[in-house]
Amino acid sequence: MTPPVSGVDWLGLRGKVCVVTGAASGIGAAAARGAAEAGALVALLDRNTNGCEQVAQALRQQGAHAIAITCDTADQTSIAAAAKRVLAELGVCSALVNNAGLLRAASLDSVSIEDWNHVIAVNLTGYLLVARAFAAQMKSAGGGSIVHVASVAAMFPQTHSGAYSATKAGVLLMSRQMAVEWGASGIRSNAVCPGMIRTPLSAKFYDTPGLEQRRSAVTASGRIGEPEDIANAALFLLSARASYINGAEIGVDGGMSSMLMDLVPRPGYNDQMSA
């Protein structure tokens, strides 16, 4: 773990209690590491007890104050128990990364209602339940910050992904609504929209020869994102540096969402497509 440069608390997170859901791997683990590096007291929440504890233990070995809590973010009772433990062991939560999510692949005409409802329960209702539980603590302390991890699939439909795009679109509107309803209580609510990020869930895609090159070619930055790319954006939004950013959505996709017109073949103009 890299300590803050010259002891400067640039993000203003030192000593703050930061909660990260889906923290056992990928973006959640990266966000937990980043918060710990910034000096925050970190609570890692995940259904994956062993994975969550491994990340927390690694942070503790590097001098961080981190606890792992088994939590099903689709279960209100589980969330309430986690929030109670955070308060008892770390103190009032002032920063939350709402990240836990899942995908059940299927087309809209074949997705089972069970899978559809399960994805909504985790990706959308779960975000509400977690935000409400920790916003109650934030309100009691005069404010805090929430960052919801959404997706570029919230703006551009990801076909054959069941309820995934619909839930991520819902997260964006819900985040704005939280910003408006809770802003007077000193709570900021913002969202980050990852593009193609290399996580344990997507890693198998890159075993296909040439796939990484083809995927990278549809980003302006020419590369696949890493979990830390999302974590860095989330930490900024959580921080005092972003104190006047509320109800915003930040695309963290390497410029992929700006590439549409360049993917339209124009012989003589975009050599990539005309070659």
GROMACS .gro file of C-alpha atoms in nm:
model
  275
    1MET     CA    1   0.000   0.000   0.000
    2THR     CA    2   0.137   0.339  -0.100
    3PRO     CA    3   0.107   0.604   0.175
    4PRO     CA    4  -0.018   0.955   0.093
    5VAL     CA    5   0.259   1.158  -0.073
    6SER     CA    6   0.456   1.353   0.190
    7GLY     CA    7   0.175   1.286   0.435
    8VAL     CA    8  -0.058   1.521   0.247
    9ASP     CA    9  -0.424   1.422   0.282
   10TRP     CA   10  -0.515   1.545  -0.068
   11LEU     CA   11  -0.850   1.366  -0.079
   12GLY     CA   12  -0.952   1.450   0.275
   13LEU     CA   13  -1.041   1.087   0.347
   14ARG     CA   14  -0.791   1.020   0.625
   15GLY     CA   15  -0.968   0.894   0.934
   16LYS     CA   16  -1.304   0.877   0.755
   17VAL     CA   17  -1.509   0.558   0.753
   18CYS     CA   18  -1.551   0.425   0.400
   19VAL     CA   19  -1.780   0.133   0.313
   20VAL     CA   20  -1.733  -0.061  -0.011
   21THR     CA   21  -1.975  -0.328  -0.131
   22GLY     CA   22  -1.871  -0.608  -0.362
   23ALA     CA   23  -1.523  -0.564  -0.216
   24ALA     CA   24  -1.391  -0.920  -0.252
   25SER     CA   25  -1.251  -0.862  -0.600
   26GLY     CA   26  -1.237  -0.638  -0.907
   27ILE     CA   27  -1.354  -0.279  -0.881
   28GLY     CA   28  -1.469  -0.317  -0.520
   29ALA     CA   29  -1.132  -0.450  -0.402
   30ALA     CA   30  -0.954  -0.171  -0.591
   31ALA     CA   31  -1.178   0.090  -0.430
   32ALA     CA   32  -1.111  -0.056  -0.085
   33ARG     CA   33  -0.735  -0.048  -0.148
   34GLY     CA   34  -0.753   0.309  -0.274
   35ALA     CA   35  -0.955   0.423   0.027
   36ALA     CA   36  -0.707   0.254   0.261
   37GLU     CA   37  -0.416   0.421   0.083
   38ALA     CA   38  -0.589   0.754   0.137
   39GLY     CA   39  -0.598   0.682   0.510
   40ALA     CA   40  -0.964   0.586   0.545
   41LEU     CA   41  -1.099   0.324   0.783
   42VAL     CA   42  -1.243   0.069   0.543
   43ALA     CA   43  -1.533  -0.174   0.576
   44LEU     CA   44  -1.538  -0.433   0.299
   45LEU     CA   45  -1.880  -0.592   0.236
   46ASP     CA   46  -1.936  -0.898   0.018
   47ARG     CA   47  -2.122  -1.228   0.009
   48ASN     CA   48  -1.785  -1.392  -0.060
   49THR     CA   49  -1.664  -1.422   0.298
   50ASN     CA   50  -1.322  -1.571   0.221
   51GLY     CA   51  -1.242  -1.336  -0.066
   52CYS     CA   52  -1.350  -1.034   0.135
   53GLU     CA   53  -1.140  -1.134   0.435
   54GLN     CA   54  -0.835  -1.197   0.215
   55VAL     CA   55  -0.851  -0.843   0.076
   56ALA     CA   56  -0.905  -0.695   0.423
   57GLN     CA   57  -0.619  -0.899   0.569
   58ALA     CA   58  -0.383  -0.782   0.295
   59LEU     CA   59  -0.477  -0.422   0.373
   60ARG     CA   60  -0.420  -0.474   0.747
   61GLN     CA   61  -0.077  -0.625   0.678
   62GLN     CA   62   0.010  -0.301   0.502
   63GLY     CA   63  -0.093  -0.091   0.798
   64ALA     CA   64  -0.453  -0.011   0.709
   65HIS     CA   65  -0.754  -0.030   0.939
   66ALA     CA   66  -0.989  -0.262   0.751
   67ILE     CA   67  -1.265  -0.506   0.843
   68ALA     CA   68  -1.445  -0.764   0.631
   69ILE     CA   69  -1.819  -0.816   0.672
   70THR     CA   70  -2.022  -1.089   0.508
   71CYS     CA   71  -2.323  -0.915   0.357
   72ASP     CA   72  -2.590  -0.995   0.100
   73THR     CA   73  -2.681  -0.655  -0.043
   74ALA     CA   74  -3.014  -0.787  -0.166
   75ASP     CA   75  -3.117  -0.872   0.191
   76GLN     CA   76  -3.235  -0.587   0.414
   77THR     CA   77  -3.162  -0.776   0.735
   78SER     CA   78  -2.807  -0.854   0.624
   79ILE     CA   79  -2.748  -0.489   0.533
   80ALA     CA   80  -2.884  -0.366   0.866
   81ALA     CA   81  -2.651  -0.602   1.052
   82ALA     CA   82  -2.354  -0.483   0.845
   83ALA     CA   83  -2.436  -0.117   0.907
   84LYS     CA   84  -2.465  -0.183   1.282
   85ARG     CA   85  -2.125  -0.353   1.285
   86VAL     CA   86  -1.960  -0.072   1.089
   87LEU     CA   87  -2.093   0.181   1.338
   88ALA     CA   88  -1.978  -0.026   1.637
   89GLU     CA   89  -1.630  -0.113   1.510
   90LEU     CA   90  -1.530   0.185   1.294
   91GLY     CA   91  -1.775   0.467   1.359
   92VAL     CA   92  -2.018   0.664   1.144
   93CYS     CA   93  -1.988   0.595   0.772
   94SER     CA   94  -1.911   0.909   0.573
   95ALA     CA   95  -1.824   0.751   0.236
   96LEU     CA   96  -1.997   0.468   0.050
   97VAL     CA   97  -1.908   0.292  -0.274
   98ASN     CA   98  -2.219   0.108  -0.393
   99ASN     CA   99  -2.060  -0.152  -0.618
  100ALA     CA  100  -2.196  -0.503  -0.562
  101GLY     CA  101  -2.370  -0.630  -0.874
  102LEU     CA  102  -2.423  -0.922  -1.106
  103LEU     CA  103  -2.526  -1.016  -1.458
  104ARG     CA  104  -2.745  -1.302  -1.581
  105ALA     CA  105  -2.697  -1.337  -1.955
  106ALA     CA  106  -3.012  -1.382  -2.164
  107SER     CA  107  -3.207  -1.207  -2.438
  108LEU     CA  108  -3.518  -1.015  -2.341
  109ASP     CA  109  -3.744  -1.273  -2.501
  110SER     CA  110  -3.582  -1.562  -2.312
  111VAL     CA  111  -3.467  -1.427  -1.975
  112SER     CA  112  -3.648  -1.599  -1.690
  113ILE     CA  113  -3.850  -1.378  -1.460
  114GLU     CA  114  -3.655  -1.529  -1.171
  115ASP     CA  115  -3.323  -1.410  -1.319
  116TRP     CA  116  -3.475  -1.075  -1.416
  117ASN     CA  117  -3.599  -1.013  -1.063
  118HIS     CA  118  -3.277  -1.136  -0.904
  119VAL     CA  119  -3.063  -0.893  -1.104
  120ILE     CA  120  -3.298  -0.607  -1.016
  121ALA     CA  121  -3.286  -0.710  -0.649
  122VAL     CA  122  -2.906  -0.689  -0.641
  123ASN     CA  123  -2.822  -0.418  -0.895
  124LEU     CA  124  -3.097  -0.169  -0.821
  125THR     CA  125  -3.298  -0.247  -0.506
  126GLY     CA  126  -2.978  -0.350  -0.332
  127TYR     CA  127  -2.820  -0.015  -0.413
  128LEU     CA  128  -3.120   0.159  -0.257
  129LEU     CA  129  -3.116  -0.055   0.057
  130VAL     CA  130  -2.742  -0.008   0.113
  131ALA     CA  131  -2.759   0.365   0.045
  132ARG     CA  132  -3.050   0.411   0.286
  133ALA     CA  133  -2.877   0.217   0.564
  134PHE     CA  134  -2.557   0.420   0.548
  135ALA     CA  135  -2.722   0.750   0.458
  136ALA     CA  136  -2.897   0.730   0.795
  137GLN     CA  137  -2.554   0.737   0.960
  138MET     CA  138  -2.437   1.019   0.733
  139LYS     CA  139  -2.741   1.231   0.815
  140SER     CA  140  -2.677   1.192   1.187
  141ALA     CA  141  -2.323   1.325   1.134
  142GLY     CA  142  -2.419   1.612   0.904
  143GLY     CA  143  -2.338   1.460   0.567
  144GLY     CA  144  -2.135   1.222   0.355
  145SER     CA  145  -2.081   1.102   0.001
  146ILE     CA  146  -2.211   0.808  -0.202
  147VAL     CA  147  -2.071   0.681  -0.530
  148HIS     CA  148  -2.271   0.426  -0.727
  149VAL     CA  149  -2.090   0.206  -0.978
  150ALA     CA  150  -2.316   0.195  -1.283
  151SER     CA  151  -2.201   0.116  -1.639
  152VAL     CA  152  -2.185   0.252  -1.993
  153ALA     CA  153  -2.455  -0.012  -2.045
  154ALA     CA  154  -2.686   0.232  -1.867
  155MET     CA  155  -2.674   0.456  -2.176
  156PHE     CA  156  -2.611   0.198  -2.448
  157PRO     CA  157  -2.809  -0.127  -2.433
  158GLN     CA  158  -2.595  -0.433  -2.373
  159THR     CA  159  -2.786  -0.697  -2.563
  160HIS     CA  160  -2.837  -1.050  -2.435
  161SER     CA  161  -2.763  -0.935  -2.081
  162GLY     CA  162  -3.110  -0.970  -1.934
  163ALA     CA  163  -3.194  -0.694  -1.686
  164TYR     CA  164  -2.838  -0.560  -1.660
  165SER     CA  165  -2.873  -0.248  -1.874
  166ALA     CA  166  -3.213  -0.167  -1.731
  167THR     CA  167  -3.082  -0.187  -1.375
  168LYS     CA  168  -2.777   0.027  -1.448
  169ALA     CA  169  -2.996   0.290  -1.612
  170GLY     CA  170  -3.212   0.281  -1.301
  171VAL     CA  171  -2.905   0.336  -1.084
  172LEU     CA  172  -2.825   0.660  -1.268
  173LEU     CA  173  -3.171   0.807  -1.218
  174MET     CA  174  -3.186   0.686  -0.858
  175SER     CA  175  -2.848   0.846  -0.789
  176ARG     CA  176  -2.979   1.180  -0.915
  177GLN     CA  177  -3.292   1.144  -0.706
  178MET     CA  178  -3.082   1.074  -0.396
  179ALA     CA  179  -2.875   1.385  -0.471
  180VAL     CA  180  -3.190   1.598  -0.478
  181GLU     CA  181  -3.370   1.437  -0.184
  182TRP     CA  182  -3.067   1.406   0.044
  183GLY     CA  183  -2.862   1.706  -0.063
  184ALA     CA  184  -3.011   1.927   0.207
  185SER     CA  185  -2.882   1.675   0.463
  186GLY     CA  186  -2.528   1.721   0.335
  187ILE     CA  187  -2.518   1.399   0.134
  188ARG     CA  188  -2.379   1.392  -0.218
  189SER     CA  189  -2.475   1.114  -0.460
  190ASN     CA  190  -2.284   1.056  -0.784
  191ALA     CA  191  -2.221   0.770  -1.025
  192VAL     CA  192  -1.934   0.634  -1.230
  193CYS     CA  193  -1.999   0.447  -1.553
  194PRO     CA  194  -1.724   0.197  -1.632
  195GLY     CA  195  -1.658   0.083  -1.984
  196MET     CA  196  -1.455  -0.229  -2.060
  197ILE     CA  197  -1.271  -0.314  -1.739
  198ARG     CA  198  -1.051  -0.617  -1.681
  199THR     CA  199  -1.203  -0.788  -1.378
  200PRO     CA  200  -1.224  -1.152  -1.267
  201LEU     CA  201  -1.567  -1.170  -1.436
  202SER     CA  202  -1.436  -1.049  -1.774
  203ALA     CA  203  -1.085  -1.197  -1.763
  204LYS     CA  204  -1.190  -1.509  -1.955
  205PHE     CA  205  -1.286  -1.296  -2.255
  206TYR     CA  206  -0.924  -1.201  -2.308
  207ASP     CA  207  -0.817  -1.563  -2.346
  208THR     CA  208  -0.962  -1.543  -2.698
  209PRO     CA  209  -0.674  -1.462  -2.938
  210GLY     CA  210  -0.691  -1.108  -3.073
  211LEU     CA  211  -0.991  -1.007  -2.862
  212GLU     CA  212  -0.806  -0.760  -2.643
  213GLN     CA  213  -0.668  -0.585  -2.950
  214ARG     CA  214  -1.013  -0.563  -3.111
  215ARG     CA  215  -1.171  -0.434  -2.791
  216SER     CA  216  -0.895  -0.182  -2.733
  217ALA     CA  217  -0.945  -0.049  -3.086
  218VAL     CA  218  -1.294   0.079  -2.998
  219THR     CA  219  -1.163   0.300  -2.718
  220ALA     CA  220  -1.006   0.640  -2.775
  221SER     CA  221  -0.734   0.551  -2.522
  222GLY     CA  222  -0.651   0.230  -2.704
  223ARG     CA  223  -0.655   0.003  -2.399
  224ILE     CA  224  -0.876  -0.198  -2.167
  225GLY     CA  225  -0.943  -0.037  -1.831
  226GLU     CA  226  -0.827  -0.172  -1.497
  227PRO     CA  227  -1.024  -0.175  -1.169
  228GLU     CA  228  -0.800   0.101  -1.037
  229ASP     CA  229  -0.922   0.331  -1.315
  230ILE     CA  230  -1.273   0.312  -1.172
  231ALA     CA  231  -1.156   0.323  -0.811
  232ASN     CA  232  -0.962   0.645  -0.872
  233ALA     CA  233  -1.269   0.819  -1.014
  234ALA     CA  234  -1.486   0.693  -0.730
  235LEU     CA  235  -1.241   0.810  -0.465
  236PHE     CA  236  -1.227   1.156  -0.616
  237LEU     CA  237  -1.607   1.179  -0.609
  238LEU     CA  238  -1.610   1.064  -0.247
  239SER     CA  239  -1.353   1.322  -0.149
  240ALA     CA  240  -1.372   1.680  -0.031
  241ARG     CA  241  -1.215   1.777  -0.365
  242ALA     CA  242  -1.552   1.698  -0.524
  243SER     CA  243  -1.760   1.885  -0.266
  244TYR     CA  244  -1.968   2.068  -0.528
  245ILE     CA  245  -2.026   1.767  -0.751
  246ASN     CA  246  -2.368   1.620  -0.681
  247GLY     CA  247  -2.606   1.423  -0.902
  248ALA     CA  248  -2.336   1.374  -1.167
  249GLU     CA  249  -2.236   1.077  -1.380
  250ILE     CA  250  -1.878   1.030  -1.494
  251GLY     CA  251  -1.799   0.796  -1.781
  252VAL     CA  252  -1.477   0.604  -1.721
  253ASP     CA  253  -1.453   0.415  -2.047
  254GLY     CA  254  -1.134   0.531  -2.216
  255GLY     CA  255  -1.341   0.737  -2.458
  256MET     CA  256  -1.535   0.437  -2.591
  257SER     CA  257  -1.865   0.626  -2.582
  258SER     CA  258  -1.715   0.891  -2.812
  259MET     CA  259  -1.612   0.641  -3.079
  260LEU     CA  260  -1.944   0.584  -3.258
  261MET     CA  261  -1.883   0.804  -3.563
  262ASP     CA  262  -1.531   0.672  -3.602
  263LEU     CA  263  -1.669   0.320  -3.628
  264VAL     CA  264  -1.879   0.418  -3.930
  265PRO     CA  265  -1.677   0.328  -4.244
  266ARG     CA  266  -1.558   0.643  -4.426
  267PRO     CA  267  -1.306   0.544  -4.695
  268GLY     CA  268  -1.022   0.786  -4.702
  269TYR     CA  269  -1.101   0.931  -4.362
  270ASN     CA  270  -1.082   0.661  -4.099
  271ASP     CA  271  -0.816   0.425  -4.227
  272GLN     CA  272  -0.889   0.179  -3.948
  273MET     CA  273  -1.227   0.102  -4.101
  274SER     CA  274  -1.131   0.136  -4.469
  275ALA     CA  275  -0.821  -0.081  -4.450
   0.00000   0.00000   0.00000
